[in-house]
Coordinates of C-alpha atoms in Angstrom, one line a residue:
M41 CA -32.8 4.5 13.6
A42 CA -29.5 2.6 12.8
S43 CA -29.8 -0.2 10.0
R44 CA -27.4 -3.0 9.5
C45 CA -26.4 -4.9 6.1
T46 CA -24.5 -8.0 5.7
T47 CA -22.6 -8.7 2.4
F48 CA -20.3 -11.7 1.5
P49 CA -17.1 -11.6 -0.5
P50 CA -17.6 -13.0 -4.2
P51 CA -17.1 -16.8 -4.4
L52 CA -14.0 -18.3 -5.7
A53 CA -14.6 -19.5 -9.0
T54 CA -13.3 -23.1 -9.5
P55 CA -11.2 -23.0 -12.8
S56 CA -11.5 -26.6 -13.8
R57 CA -12.6 -29.9 -12.7
H58 CA -8.9 -30.8 -11.9
L59 CA -8.9 -28.0 -9.0
S60 CA -9.4 -30.6 -6.1
R61 CA -9.9 -28.0 -3.3
Q62 CA -12.9 -25.6 -2.5
C63 CA -12.9 -22.7 -0.4
E64 CA -15.7 -20.9 1.3
S65 CA -15.7 -17.8 3.4
S66 CA -17.9 -15.3 4.9
L67 CA -17.5 -11.7 6.0
S68 CA -20.0 -9.2 7.4
W69 CA -20.0 -5.7 7.2
A70 CA -21.8 -3.7 9.6
R71 CA -22.9 -0.4 8.3
T72 CA -24.3 2.4 10.6
F73 CA -26.4 5.1 8.8
S74 CA -26.6 8.5 10.2
S75 CA -30.2 9.4 10.8
T76 CA -29.8 13.0 9.5
Q77 CA -27.1 14.9 7.4
D78 CA -26.9 17.6 10.2
S79 CA -25.8 15.1 12.9
L80 CA -23.1 13.7 10.3
L81 CA -21.7 17.2 9.9
S82 CA -21.8 18.2 13.3
S83 CA -20.7 14.9 15.4
S84 CA -17.1 15.3 16.2
H85 CA -16.9 11.3 16.5
A86 CA -18.6 10.8 13.1
L87 CA -17.1 8.2 11.0
L88 CA -16.0 8.5 7.2
F89 CA -17.9 6.9 5.0
A90 CA -16.9 4.1 2.5
R91 CA -20.1 4.1 0.2
A92 CA -23.1 6.0 -0.5
N93 CA -26.7 4.8 -0.7
F94 CA -29.2 6.9 -2.5
Q95 CA -32.7 7.4 -1.7
G96 CA -34.3 9.6 -4.3
N97 CA -32.2 12.7 -4.1
H98 CA -30.8 12.1 -0.8
C99 CA -27.5 10.4 0.1
M100 CA -27.3 8.3 3.3
P101 CA -23.7 7.6 3.9
S102 CA -22.6 4.5 5.7
A103 CA -19.4 3.8 7.9
I104 CA -17.7 0.5 7.0
R105 CA -16.9 -1.9 9.9
C106 CA -16.2 -5.5 9.6
T107 CA -16.1 -9.0 11.4
T108 CA -14.5 -11.7 9.9
G109 CA -15.7 -15.4 9.5
T110 CA -13.5 -18.4 8.6
V111 CA -11.8 -19.4 5.5
V112 CA -12.5 -23.4 5.1
A113 CA -10.6 -25.2 2.7
T114 CA -11.0 -28.9 2.0
N115 CA -8.0 -31.0 0.7
L116 CA -8.9 -34.2 -0.8
G117 CA -5.3 -35.4 -0.8
P118 CA -1.7 -34.2 -0.6
G119 CA -0.7 -32.0 -3.4
T120 CA 2.7 -32.2 -5.3
P121 CA 5.3 -30.6 -3.3
V122 CA 6.7 -27.2 -4.4
R123 CA 10.0 -25.6 -4.0
P124 CA 10.3 -23.2 -0.9
T125 CA 12.2 -20.8 -3.2
S126 CA 8.9 -20.5 -5.6
I127 CA 7.1 -17.2 -4.9
L128 CA 4.4 -15.1 -6.3
V129 CA 4.5 -11.3 -6.1
V130 CA 1.3 -9.8 -6.5
G131 CA 1.4 -5.9 -7.3
A132 CA 4.9 -6.6 -8.8
T133 CA 5.2 -3.3 -11.1
G134 CA 4.5 -1.0 -7.8
T135 CA 6.9 1.1 -5.9
L136 CA 7.3 -1.7 -3.3
G137 CA 6.6 -4.7 -5.7
R138 CA 9.5 -4.0 -8.0
Q139 CA 12.0 -4.0 -5.1
V140 CA 10.7 -7.1 -3.7
V141 CA 10.9 -8.5 -7.1
R142 CA 14.7 -7.6 -7.5
K143 CA 15.6 -8.7 -4.1
A144 CA 13.9 -12.2 -4.4
L145 CA 15.8 -12.6 -7.7
D146 CA 19.1 -11.3 -6.3
E147 CA 18.6 -14.0 -3.5
G148 CA 17.8 -17.0 -5.7
Y149 CA 14.2 -17.3 -5.7
D150 CA 12.0 -18.4 -8.6
V151 CA 9.9 -15.3 -8.8
R152 CA 6.4 -15.2 -10.5
C153 CA 4.7 -11.8 -10.8
L154 CA 1.1 -11.2 -11.0
V155 CA 0.3 -8.4 -13.4
R156 CA -2.7 -6.9 -14.8
P157 CA -3.1 -7.1 -18.6
R158 CA -2.4 -3.7 -19.7
P159 CA -1.3 -2.0 -22.9
A160 CA 2.4 -1.4 -21.7
P161 CA 3.6 -4.8 -20.7
A162 CA 5.9 -5.3 -17.8
D163 CA 9.0 -6.5 -19.9
F164 CA 11.6 -5.1 -17.3
L165 CA 10.5 -7.7 -15.0
R166 CA 11.0 -10.4 -17.6
D167 CA 14.2 -8.8 -18.3
W168 CA 15.5 -9.2 -14.7
G169 CA 14.7 -12.8 -14.8
A170 CA 10.9 -13.1 -13.4
T171 CA 8.1 -15.0 -14.9
V172 CA 5.2 -12.9 -15.8
V173 CA 1.4 -14.1 -15.7
N174 CA -1.6 -12.0 -16.4
A175 CA -4.2 -12.0 -14.0
D176 CA -6.7 -9.6 -12.3
L177 CA -7.7 -9.5 -8.7
S178 CA -11.1 -8.2 -9.6
K179 CA -11.7 -11.4 -11.7
P180 CA -11.3 -14.1 -9.4
E181 CA -11.3 -16.7 -12.0
T182 CA -8.1 -15.6 -13.3
I183 CA -6.2 -16.2 -9.8
P184 CA -5.9 -19.9 -9.3
A185 CA -3.7 -20.7 -12.3
T186 CA -1.2 -18.0 -11.1
L187 CA -0.7 -20.0 -7.6
V188 CA 0.2 -23.4 -9.3
G189 CA 3.4 -24.5 -8.0
I190 CA 3.9 -21.5 -5.5
H191 CA 5.0 -22.0 -2.0
T192 CA 4.7 -18.2 -0.8
V193 CA 2.6 -15.2 -1.8
I194 CA 4.1 -11.8 -1.4
D195 CA 1.1 -9.4 -1.7
C196 CA 2.3 -5.9 -2.4
A197 CA -1.0 -4.9 -4.7
T198 CA -3.4 -1.9 -4.1
G199 CA -5.7 -0.3 -6.4
R200 CA -5.1 2.1 -9.0
P201 CA -6.0 5.8 -8.1
E202 CA -9.0 5.9 -10.6
E203 CA -10.7 2.6 -9.3
P204 CA -12.8 2.2 -6.2
I205 CA -10.8 1.3 -3.1
R206 CA -12.9 -1.7 -2.2
T207 CA -12.5 -3.4 -5.7
V208 CA -8.8 -4.5 -5.5
D209 CA -7.7 -3.9 -1.8
W210 CA -10.8 -5.8 -0.5
E211 CA -12.7 -7.9 -2.7
G212 CA -9.7 -8.7 -4.8
K213 CA -7.6 -9.6 -1.6
V214 CA -10.5 -11.8 -0.1
A215 CA -10.4 -13.8 -3.3
L216 CA -6.8 -14.1 -3.5
I217 CA -6.6 -15.3 0.1
Q218 CA -9.4 -17.8 -0.4
C219 CA -7.7 -19.1 -3.5
A220 CA -4.3 -19.4 -1.6
K221 CA -6.0 -21.4 1.1
A222 CA -7.7 -23.7 -1.1
M223 CA -4.4 -24.4 -3.1
G224 CA -2.2 -25.0 0.0
I225 CA -0.1 -22.1 -0.3
Q226 CA 2.7 -22.2 2.5
K227 CA 3.0 -18.7 3.5
Y228 CA 1.3 -15.3 2.9
V229 CA 2.9 -12.0 3.3
F230 CA 0.6 -9.1 3.6
Y231 CA 1.7 -5.4 3.4
S232 CA -0.5 -3.3 5.7
I233 CA -0.6 0.4 6.8
H234 CA 0.7 1.3 10.5
N235 CA -2.1 2.2 13.0
C236 CA -4.7 1.1 10.4
D237 CA -6.7 -0.4 13.4
K238 CA -6.9 3.0 14.9
H239 CA -8.5 4.8 12.1
P240 CA -12.0 2.8 11.1
E241 CA -13.0 6.2 9.9
V242 CA -10.7 6.0 6.9
P243 CA -11.8 3.5 4.2
L244 CA -8.5 2.3 3.0
M245 CA -7.1 1.8 6.6
E246 CA -10.1 0.1 7.6
I247 CA -10.1 -2.3 4.7
K248 CA -6.4 -2.9 5.6
H249 CA -7.4 -3.7 9.2
C250 CA -10.4 -6.2 7.7
T251 CA -7.8 -7.8 5.5
E252 CA -5.3 -8.5 8.3
K253 CA -8.1 -10.1 10.4
F254 CA -9.4 -12.1 7.5
L255 CA -5.8 -13.3 6.6
Q256 CA -5.5 -14.3 10.4
D257 CA -8.6 -16.4 10.2
S258 CA -8.0 -18.1 7.3
G259 CA -5.7 -20.5 8.6
L260 CA -2.6 -19.8 6.3
T261 CA 0.7 -19.3 7.8
Y262 CA 1.0 -15.3 7.4
I263 CA 3.1 -12.5 8.0
V264 CA 1.7 -8.9 8.3
I265 CA 4.0 -6.2 7.8
R266 CA 2.6 -2.9 8.6
L267 CA 4.5 0.1 6.8
C268 CA 4.7 3.9 7.8
G269 CA 5.8 5.5 4.4
F270 CA 8.2 5.3 1.4
M271 CA 10.8 7.4 0.8
Q272 CA 10.5 6.9 -2.8
G273 CA 7.2 8.8 -2.6
L274 CA 8.9 11.9 -1.6
I275 CA 10.9 12.4 -4.8
G276 CA 7.7 13.1 -6.9
Q277 CA 6.2 15.1 -4.0
Y278 CA 8.8 17.4 -2.9
A279 CA 12.1 16.9 -4.8
V280 CA 11.1 17.0 -8.4
P281 CA 8.8 20.3 -7.9
I282 CA 11.5 22.0 -6.0
L283 CA 14.0 21.3 -8.8
E284 CA 11.5 22.6 -11.3
E285 CA 10.3 25.6 -9.3
K286 CA 7.0 24.4 -9.2
S287 CA 4.4 24.4 -6.3
V288 CA 5.2 22.3 -3.2
W289 CA 1.9 21.3 -1.4
G290 CA 1.9 20.7 2.4
T291 CA -0.4 21.1 5.4
D292 CA -0.2 22.9 8.6
A293 CA -0.2 19.9 10.7
P294 CA 2.6 18.6 12.7
T295 CA 2.2 14.9 11.5
R296 CA 5.6 12.8 11.8
I297 CA 6.2 10.0 9.3
A298 CA 9.1 7.6 9.7
Y299 CA 9.8 7.0 5.8
M300 CA 11.5 4.1 4.8
D301 CA 13.6 2.9 1.7
T302 CA 11.7 0.3 -0.1
Q303 CA 14.8 -1.6 -0.7
D304 CA 15.3 -1.9 3.0
I305 CA 11.7 -3.1 3.2
A306 CA 12.3 -5.8 0.7
R307 CA 15.5 -6.7 2.5
L308 CA 13.8 -7.1 5.9
T309 CA 10.9 -8.8 4.3
F310 CA 13.1 -11.6 3.2
I311 CA 14.9 -11.9 6.4
A312 CA 11.4 -12.0 8.1
L313 CA 10.3 -14.9 5.8
R314 CA 13.2 -17.2 6.7
N315 CA 12.7 -16.5 10.4
E316 CA 10.1 -19.2 11.7
K317 CA 9.5 -16.8 14.8
I318 CA 7.8 -14.2 12.7
N319 CA 5.2 -16.7 11.3
N320 CA 1.7 -15.7 12.1
K321 CA 2.8 -12.4 13.6
L322 CA 2.1 -8.8 12.9
T323 CA 5.2 -6.5 12.9
T324 CA 5.8 -2.9 12.1
F325 CA 8.7 -1.4 9.7
A326 CA 9.5 2.2 10.3
G327 CA 12.5 4.4 9.3
P328 CA 15.2 5.6 11.6
R329 CA 13.6 8.9 12.2
A330 CA 9.8 10.5 12.0
W331 CA 9.7 13.7 10.0
T332 CA 7.1 16.5 9.4
T333 CA 6.3 17.8 6.1
Q334 CA 8.2 21.0 6.7
E335 CA 11.2 19.2 7.9
V336 CA 11.1 17.4 4.7
I337 CA 10.9 20.2 2.6
T338 CA 13.5 21.9 4.5
L339 CA 16.0 19.2 3.8
C340 CA 14.9 19.0 0.0
E341 CA 15.7 22.8 0.0
R342 CA 19.2 22.6 1.6
L343 CA 20.1 19.7 -0.6
A344 CA 18.8 21.3 -3.8
G345 CA 20.5 24.6 -3.1
Q346 CA 17.1 26.5 -3.6
D347 CA 14.0 27.7 -2.0
A348 CA 10.6 25.9 -2.4
N349 CA 7.3 27.5 -3.6
V350 CA 5.5 25.9 -0.6
T351 CA 1.5 26.1 -0.9
T352 CA 0.2 25.2 2.3
V353 CA -3.4 23.5 2.6
P354 CA -4.9 23.8 6.0
V355 CA -6.3 20.6 7.6
S356 CA -9.6 22.3 8.0
V357 CA -9.9 22.6 4.2
L358 CA -9.3 19.0 3.9
R359 CA -11.8 18.1 6.3
F360 CA -14.6 20.4 4.8
T361 CA -13.9 19.0 1.3
R362 CA -14.1 15.4 2.3
Q363 CA -17.5 15.9 4.0
L364 CA -18.8 18.0 1.0
T365 CA -17.8 15.2 -1.7
R366 CA -19.6 12.6 0.5
F367 CA -23.0 13.9 -0.6
F368 CA -22.1 13.1 -4.3
Q369 CA -22.1 9.7 -5.4
W370 CA -19.6 10.3 -8.1
T371 CA -17.1 11.8 -5.7
N372 CA -17.0 8.8 -3.2
D373 CA -13.7 7.6 -4.2
V374 CA -12.3 11.2 -3.9
A375 CA -13.7 11.4 -0.3
D376 CA -12.0 8.0 0.5
R377 CA -8.7 9.2 -0.5
L378 CA -9.1 12.8 1.1
A379 CA -10.1 10.8 4.3
F380 CA -6.5 9.1 4.2
S381 CA -4.8 12.4 3.6
E382 CA -6.7 13.9 6.5
V383 CA -5.2 11.3 8.8
L384 CA -1.7 12.0 7.3
S385 CA -2.2 15.5 7.8
S386 CA -3.5 15.3 11.4
N387 CA -1.4 15.3 14.6
T388 CA -0.2 12.1 14.6
V389 CA 3.1 9.9 14.6
F390 CA 3.6 7.3 12.0
S391 CA 6.5 5.4 13.6
V392 CA 7.4 2.7 16.1
P393 CA 10.6 1.8 18.1
M394 CA 12.7 -0.6 15.8
T395 CA 15.2 -1.9 18.4
E396 CA 13.4 -5.0 19.0
T397 CA 12.6 -5.8 15.6
Y398 CA 16.1 -5.5 14.6
D399 CA 17.0 -7.8 17.3
Q400 CA 14.5 -10.4 16.1
L401 CA 15.7 -10.0 12.6
G402 CA 19.3 -9.8 13.3
V403 CA 19.8 -6.4 11.6
E404 CA 21.8 -3.6 12.5
A405 CA 20.4 0.1 12.8
K406 CA 23.2 1.5 10.9
D407 CA 22.3 -0.6 7.8
I408 CA 19.1 1.0 7.5
V409 CA 19.2 4.0 5.0
T410 CA 18.3 7.1 6.4
L411 CA 16.0 9.8 4.7
E412 CA 19.1 12.3 4.9
K413 CA 21.3 9.7 2.9
Y414 CA 18.5 8.8 0.5
L415 CA 17.7 12.2 -0.6
Q416 CA 21.2 13.3 -0.7
D417 CA 22.1 10.5 -3.2
Y418 CA 19.1 11.6 -5.2
F419 CA 20.0 15.3 -5.6
T420 CA 23.7 14.5 -5.8
N421 CA 22.8 12.2 -9.0
I422 CA 20.2 14.4 -10.6
L423 CA 22.2 17.6 -10.2
K424 CA 25.3 16.0 -11.8
K425 CA 23.1 15.0 -14.8
L426 CA 21.5 18.2 -14.9
K427 CA 25.2 20.1 -14.9
D428 CA 26.3 17.6 -17.6
L429 CA 23.2 18.3 -19.6
K430 CA 23.8 22.1 -19.4
A431 CA 27.4 21.7 -20.4
Q432 CA 26.6 19.5 -23.4
S433 CA 24.0 22.1 -24.3
K434 CA 26.6 25.0 -24.2
Q435 CA 29.2 23.0 -26.4
T436 CA 26.3 22.4 -29.1
D437 CA 26.3 26.3 -29.4
I438 CA 29.9 26.5 -30.5
Y439 CA 30.3 26.4 -34.2
F440 CA 33.7 26.2 -36.4

């Protein structure tokens, strides 16, 4: 027997009596429960599960699906005009966020960065010329003050590995979109994942898709940009372990990913931001070519001038591990991330033709950095530094 439950996003807290706009929203999540654990493991069409509900010692996993309601904002009067150049970057310290901040500052925007309070302050953002404000998407009452005087929100945020996916990537985003609508934000840019609508079994991808729909129904002017993968992530995953002669982890699946330099993503974002034809549309940014894991490793080996110590993890192992961890409440978030890894390790292609997008944005394909060029620049620089350090080390051994 299937059961359903409906939950609602946390209400937006009004920070003071001076906030003259209120917002309401509703969103229902339908959860279909498996009747038995055996049917969950045996069904080839079984969905992955975002949360676990325990009854005694038994876990009944649930698959997340969503339908969206409408965000309604009541404006009591015209607000103070804001400059179109005033933007708020959410997730400004991340791999993509920091490139968005740098590009915005280079192009003359007034940049405010929403950063969670942390022991090590984001001083580098201030050094670049941005304004840093402390707030936390998991605490909705901290959001409104960050939006005062802002024209455009660029949302690069994602949850930390150690926290539940839903906390920031769903509940926090709902609160942010609610508040942006209530406070009259003129444009909202949201980064999503390519093909997220085709993988409802993966919690992170389903949440991204639900957020897209929630934003589309909000009434805000928006741009949704789906991404395939970052070139920057390959440095820690492959380049550094090869140089340090450590194990490189891969899978036996022929998945192809069109990685893109985050600097190019930031550049195309601001071109799209100024193009009214992109408003209220979904677009995908992909790199010039889609690569398999083995092709990336081979490229790194050639550029590094040494072989990689590759440890291959079969997709079947990932699948078994993901299913096993679903039966223990404390491993739910691990299983969520394994689910995402399994999709990336399946026979899929994370890429789209970019010709039409380039034409629409007025961009030349030759101006987009290729993975070969990106990794070549990295290895050239790092190997030169290692060579210099080795030479300096030898010089210190000479005594007179």
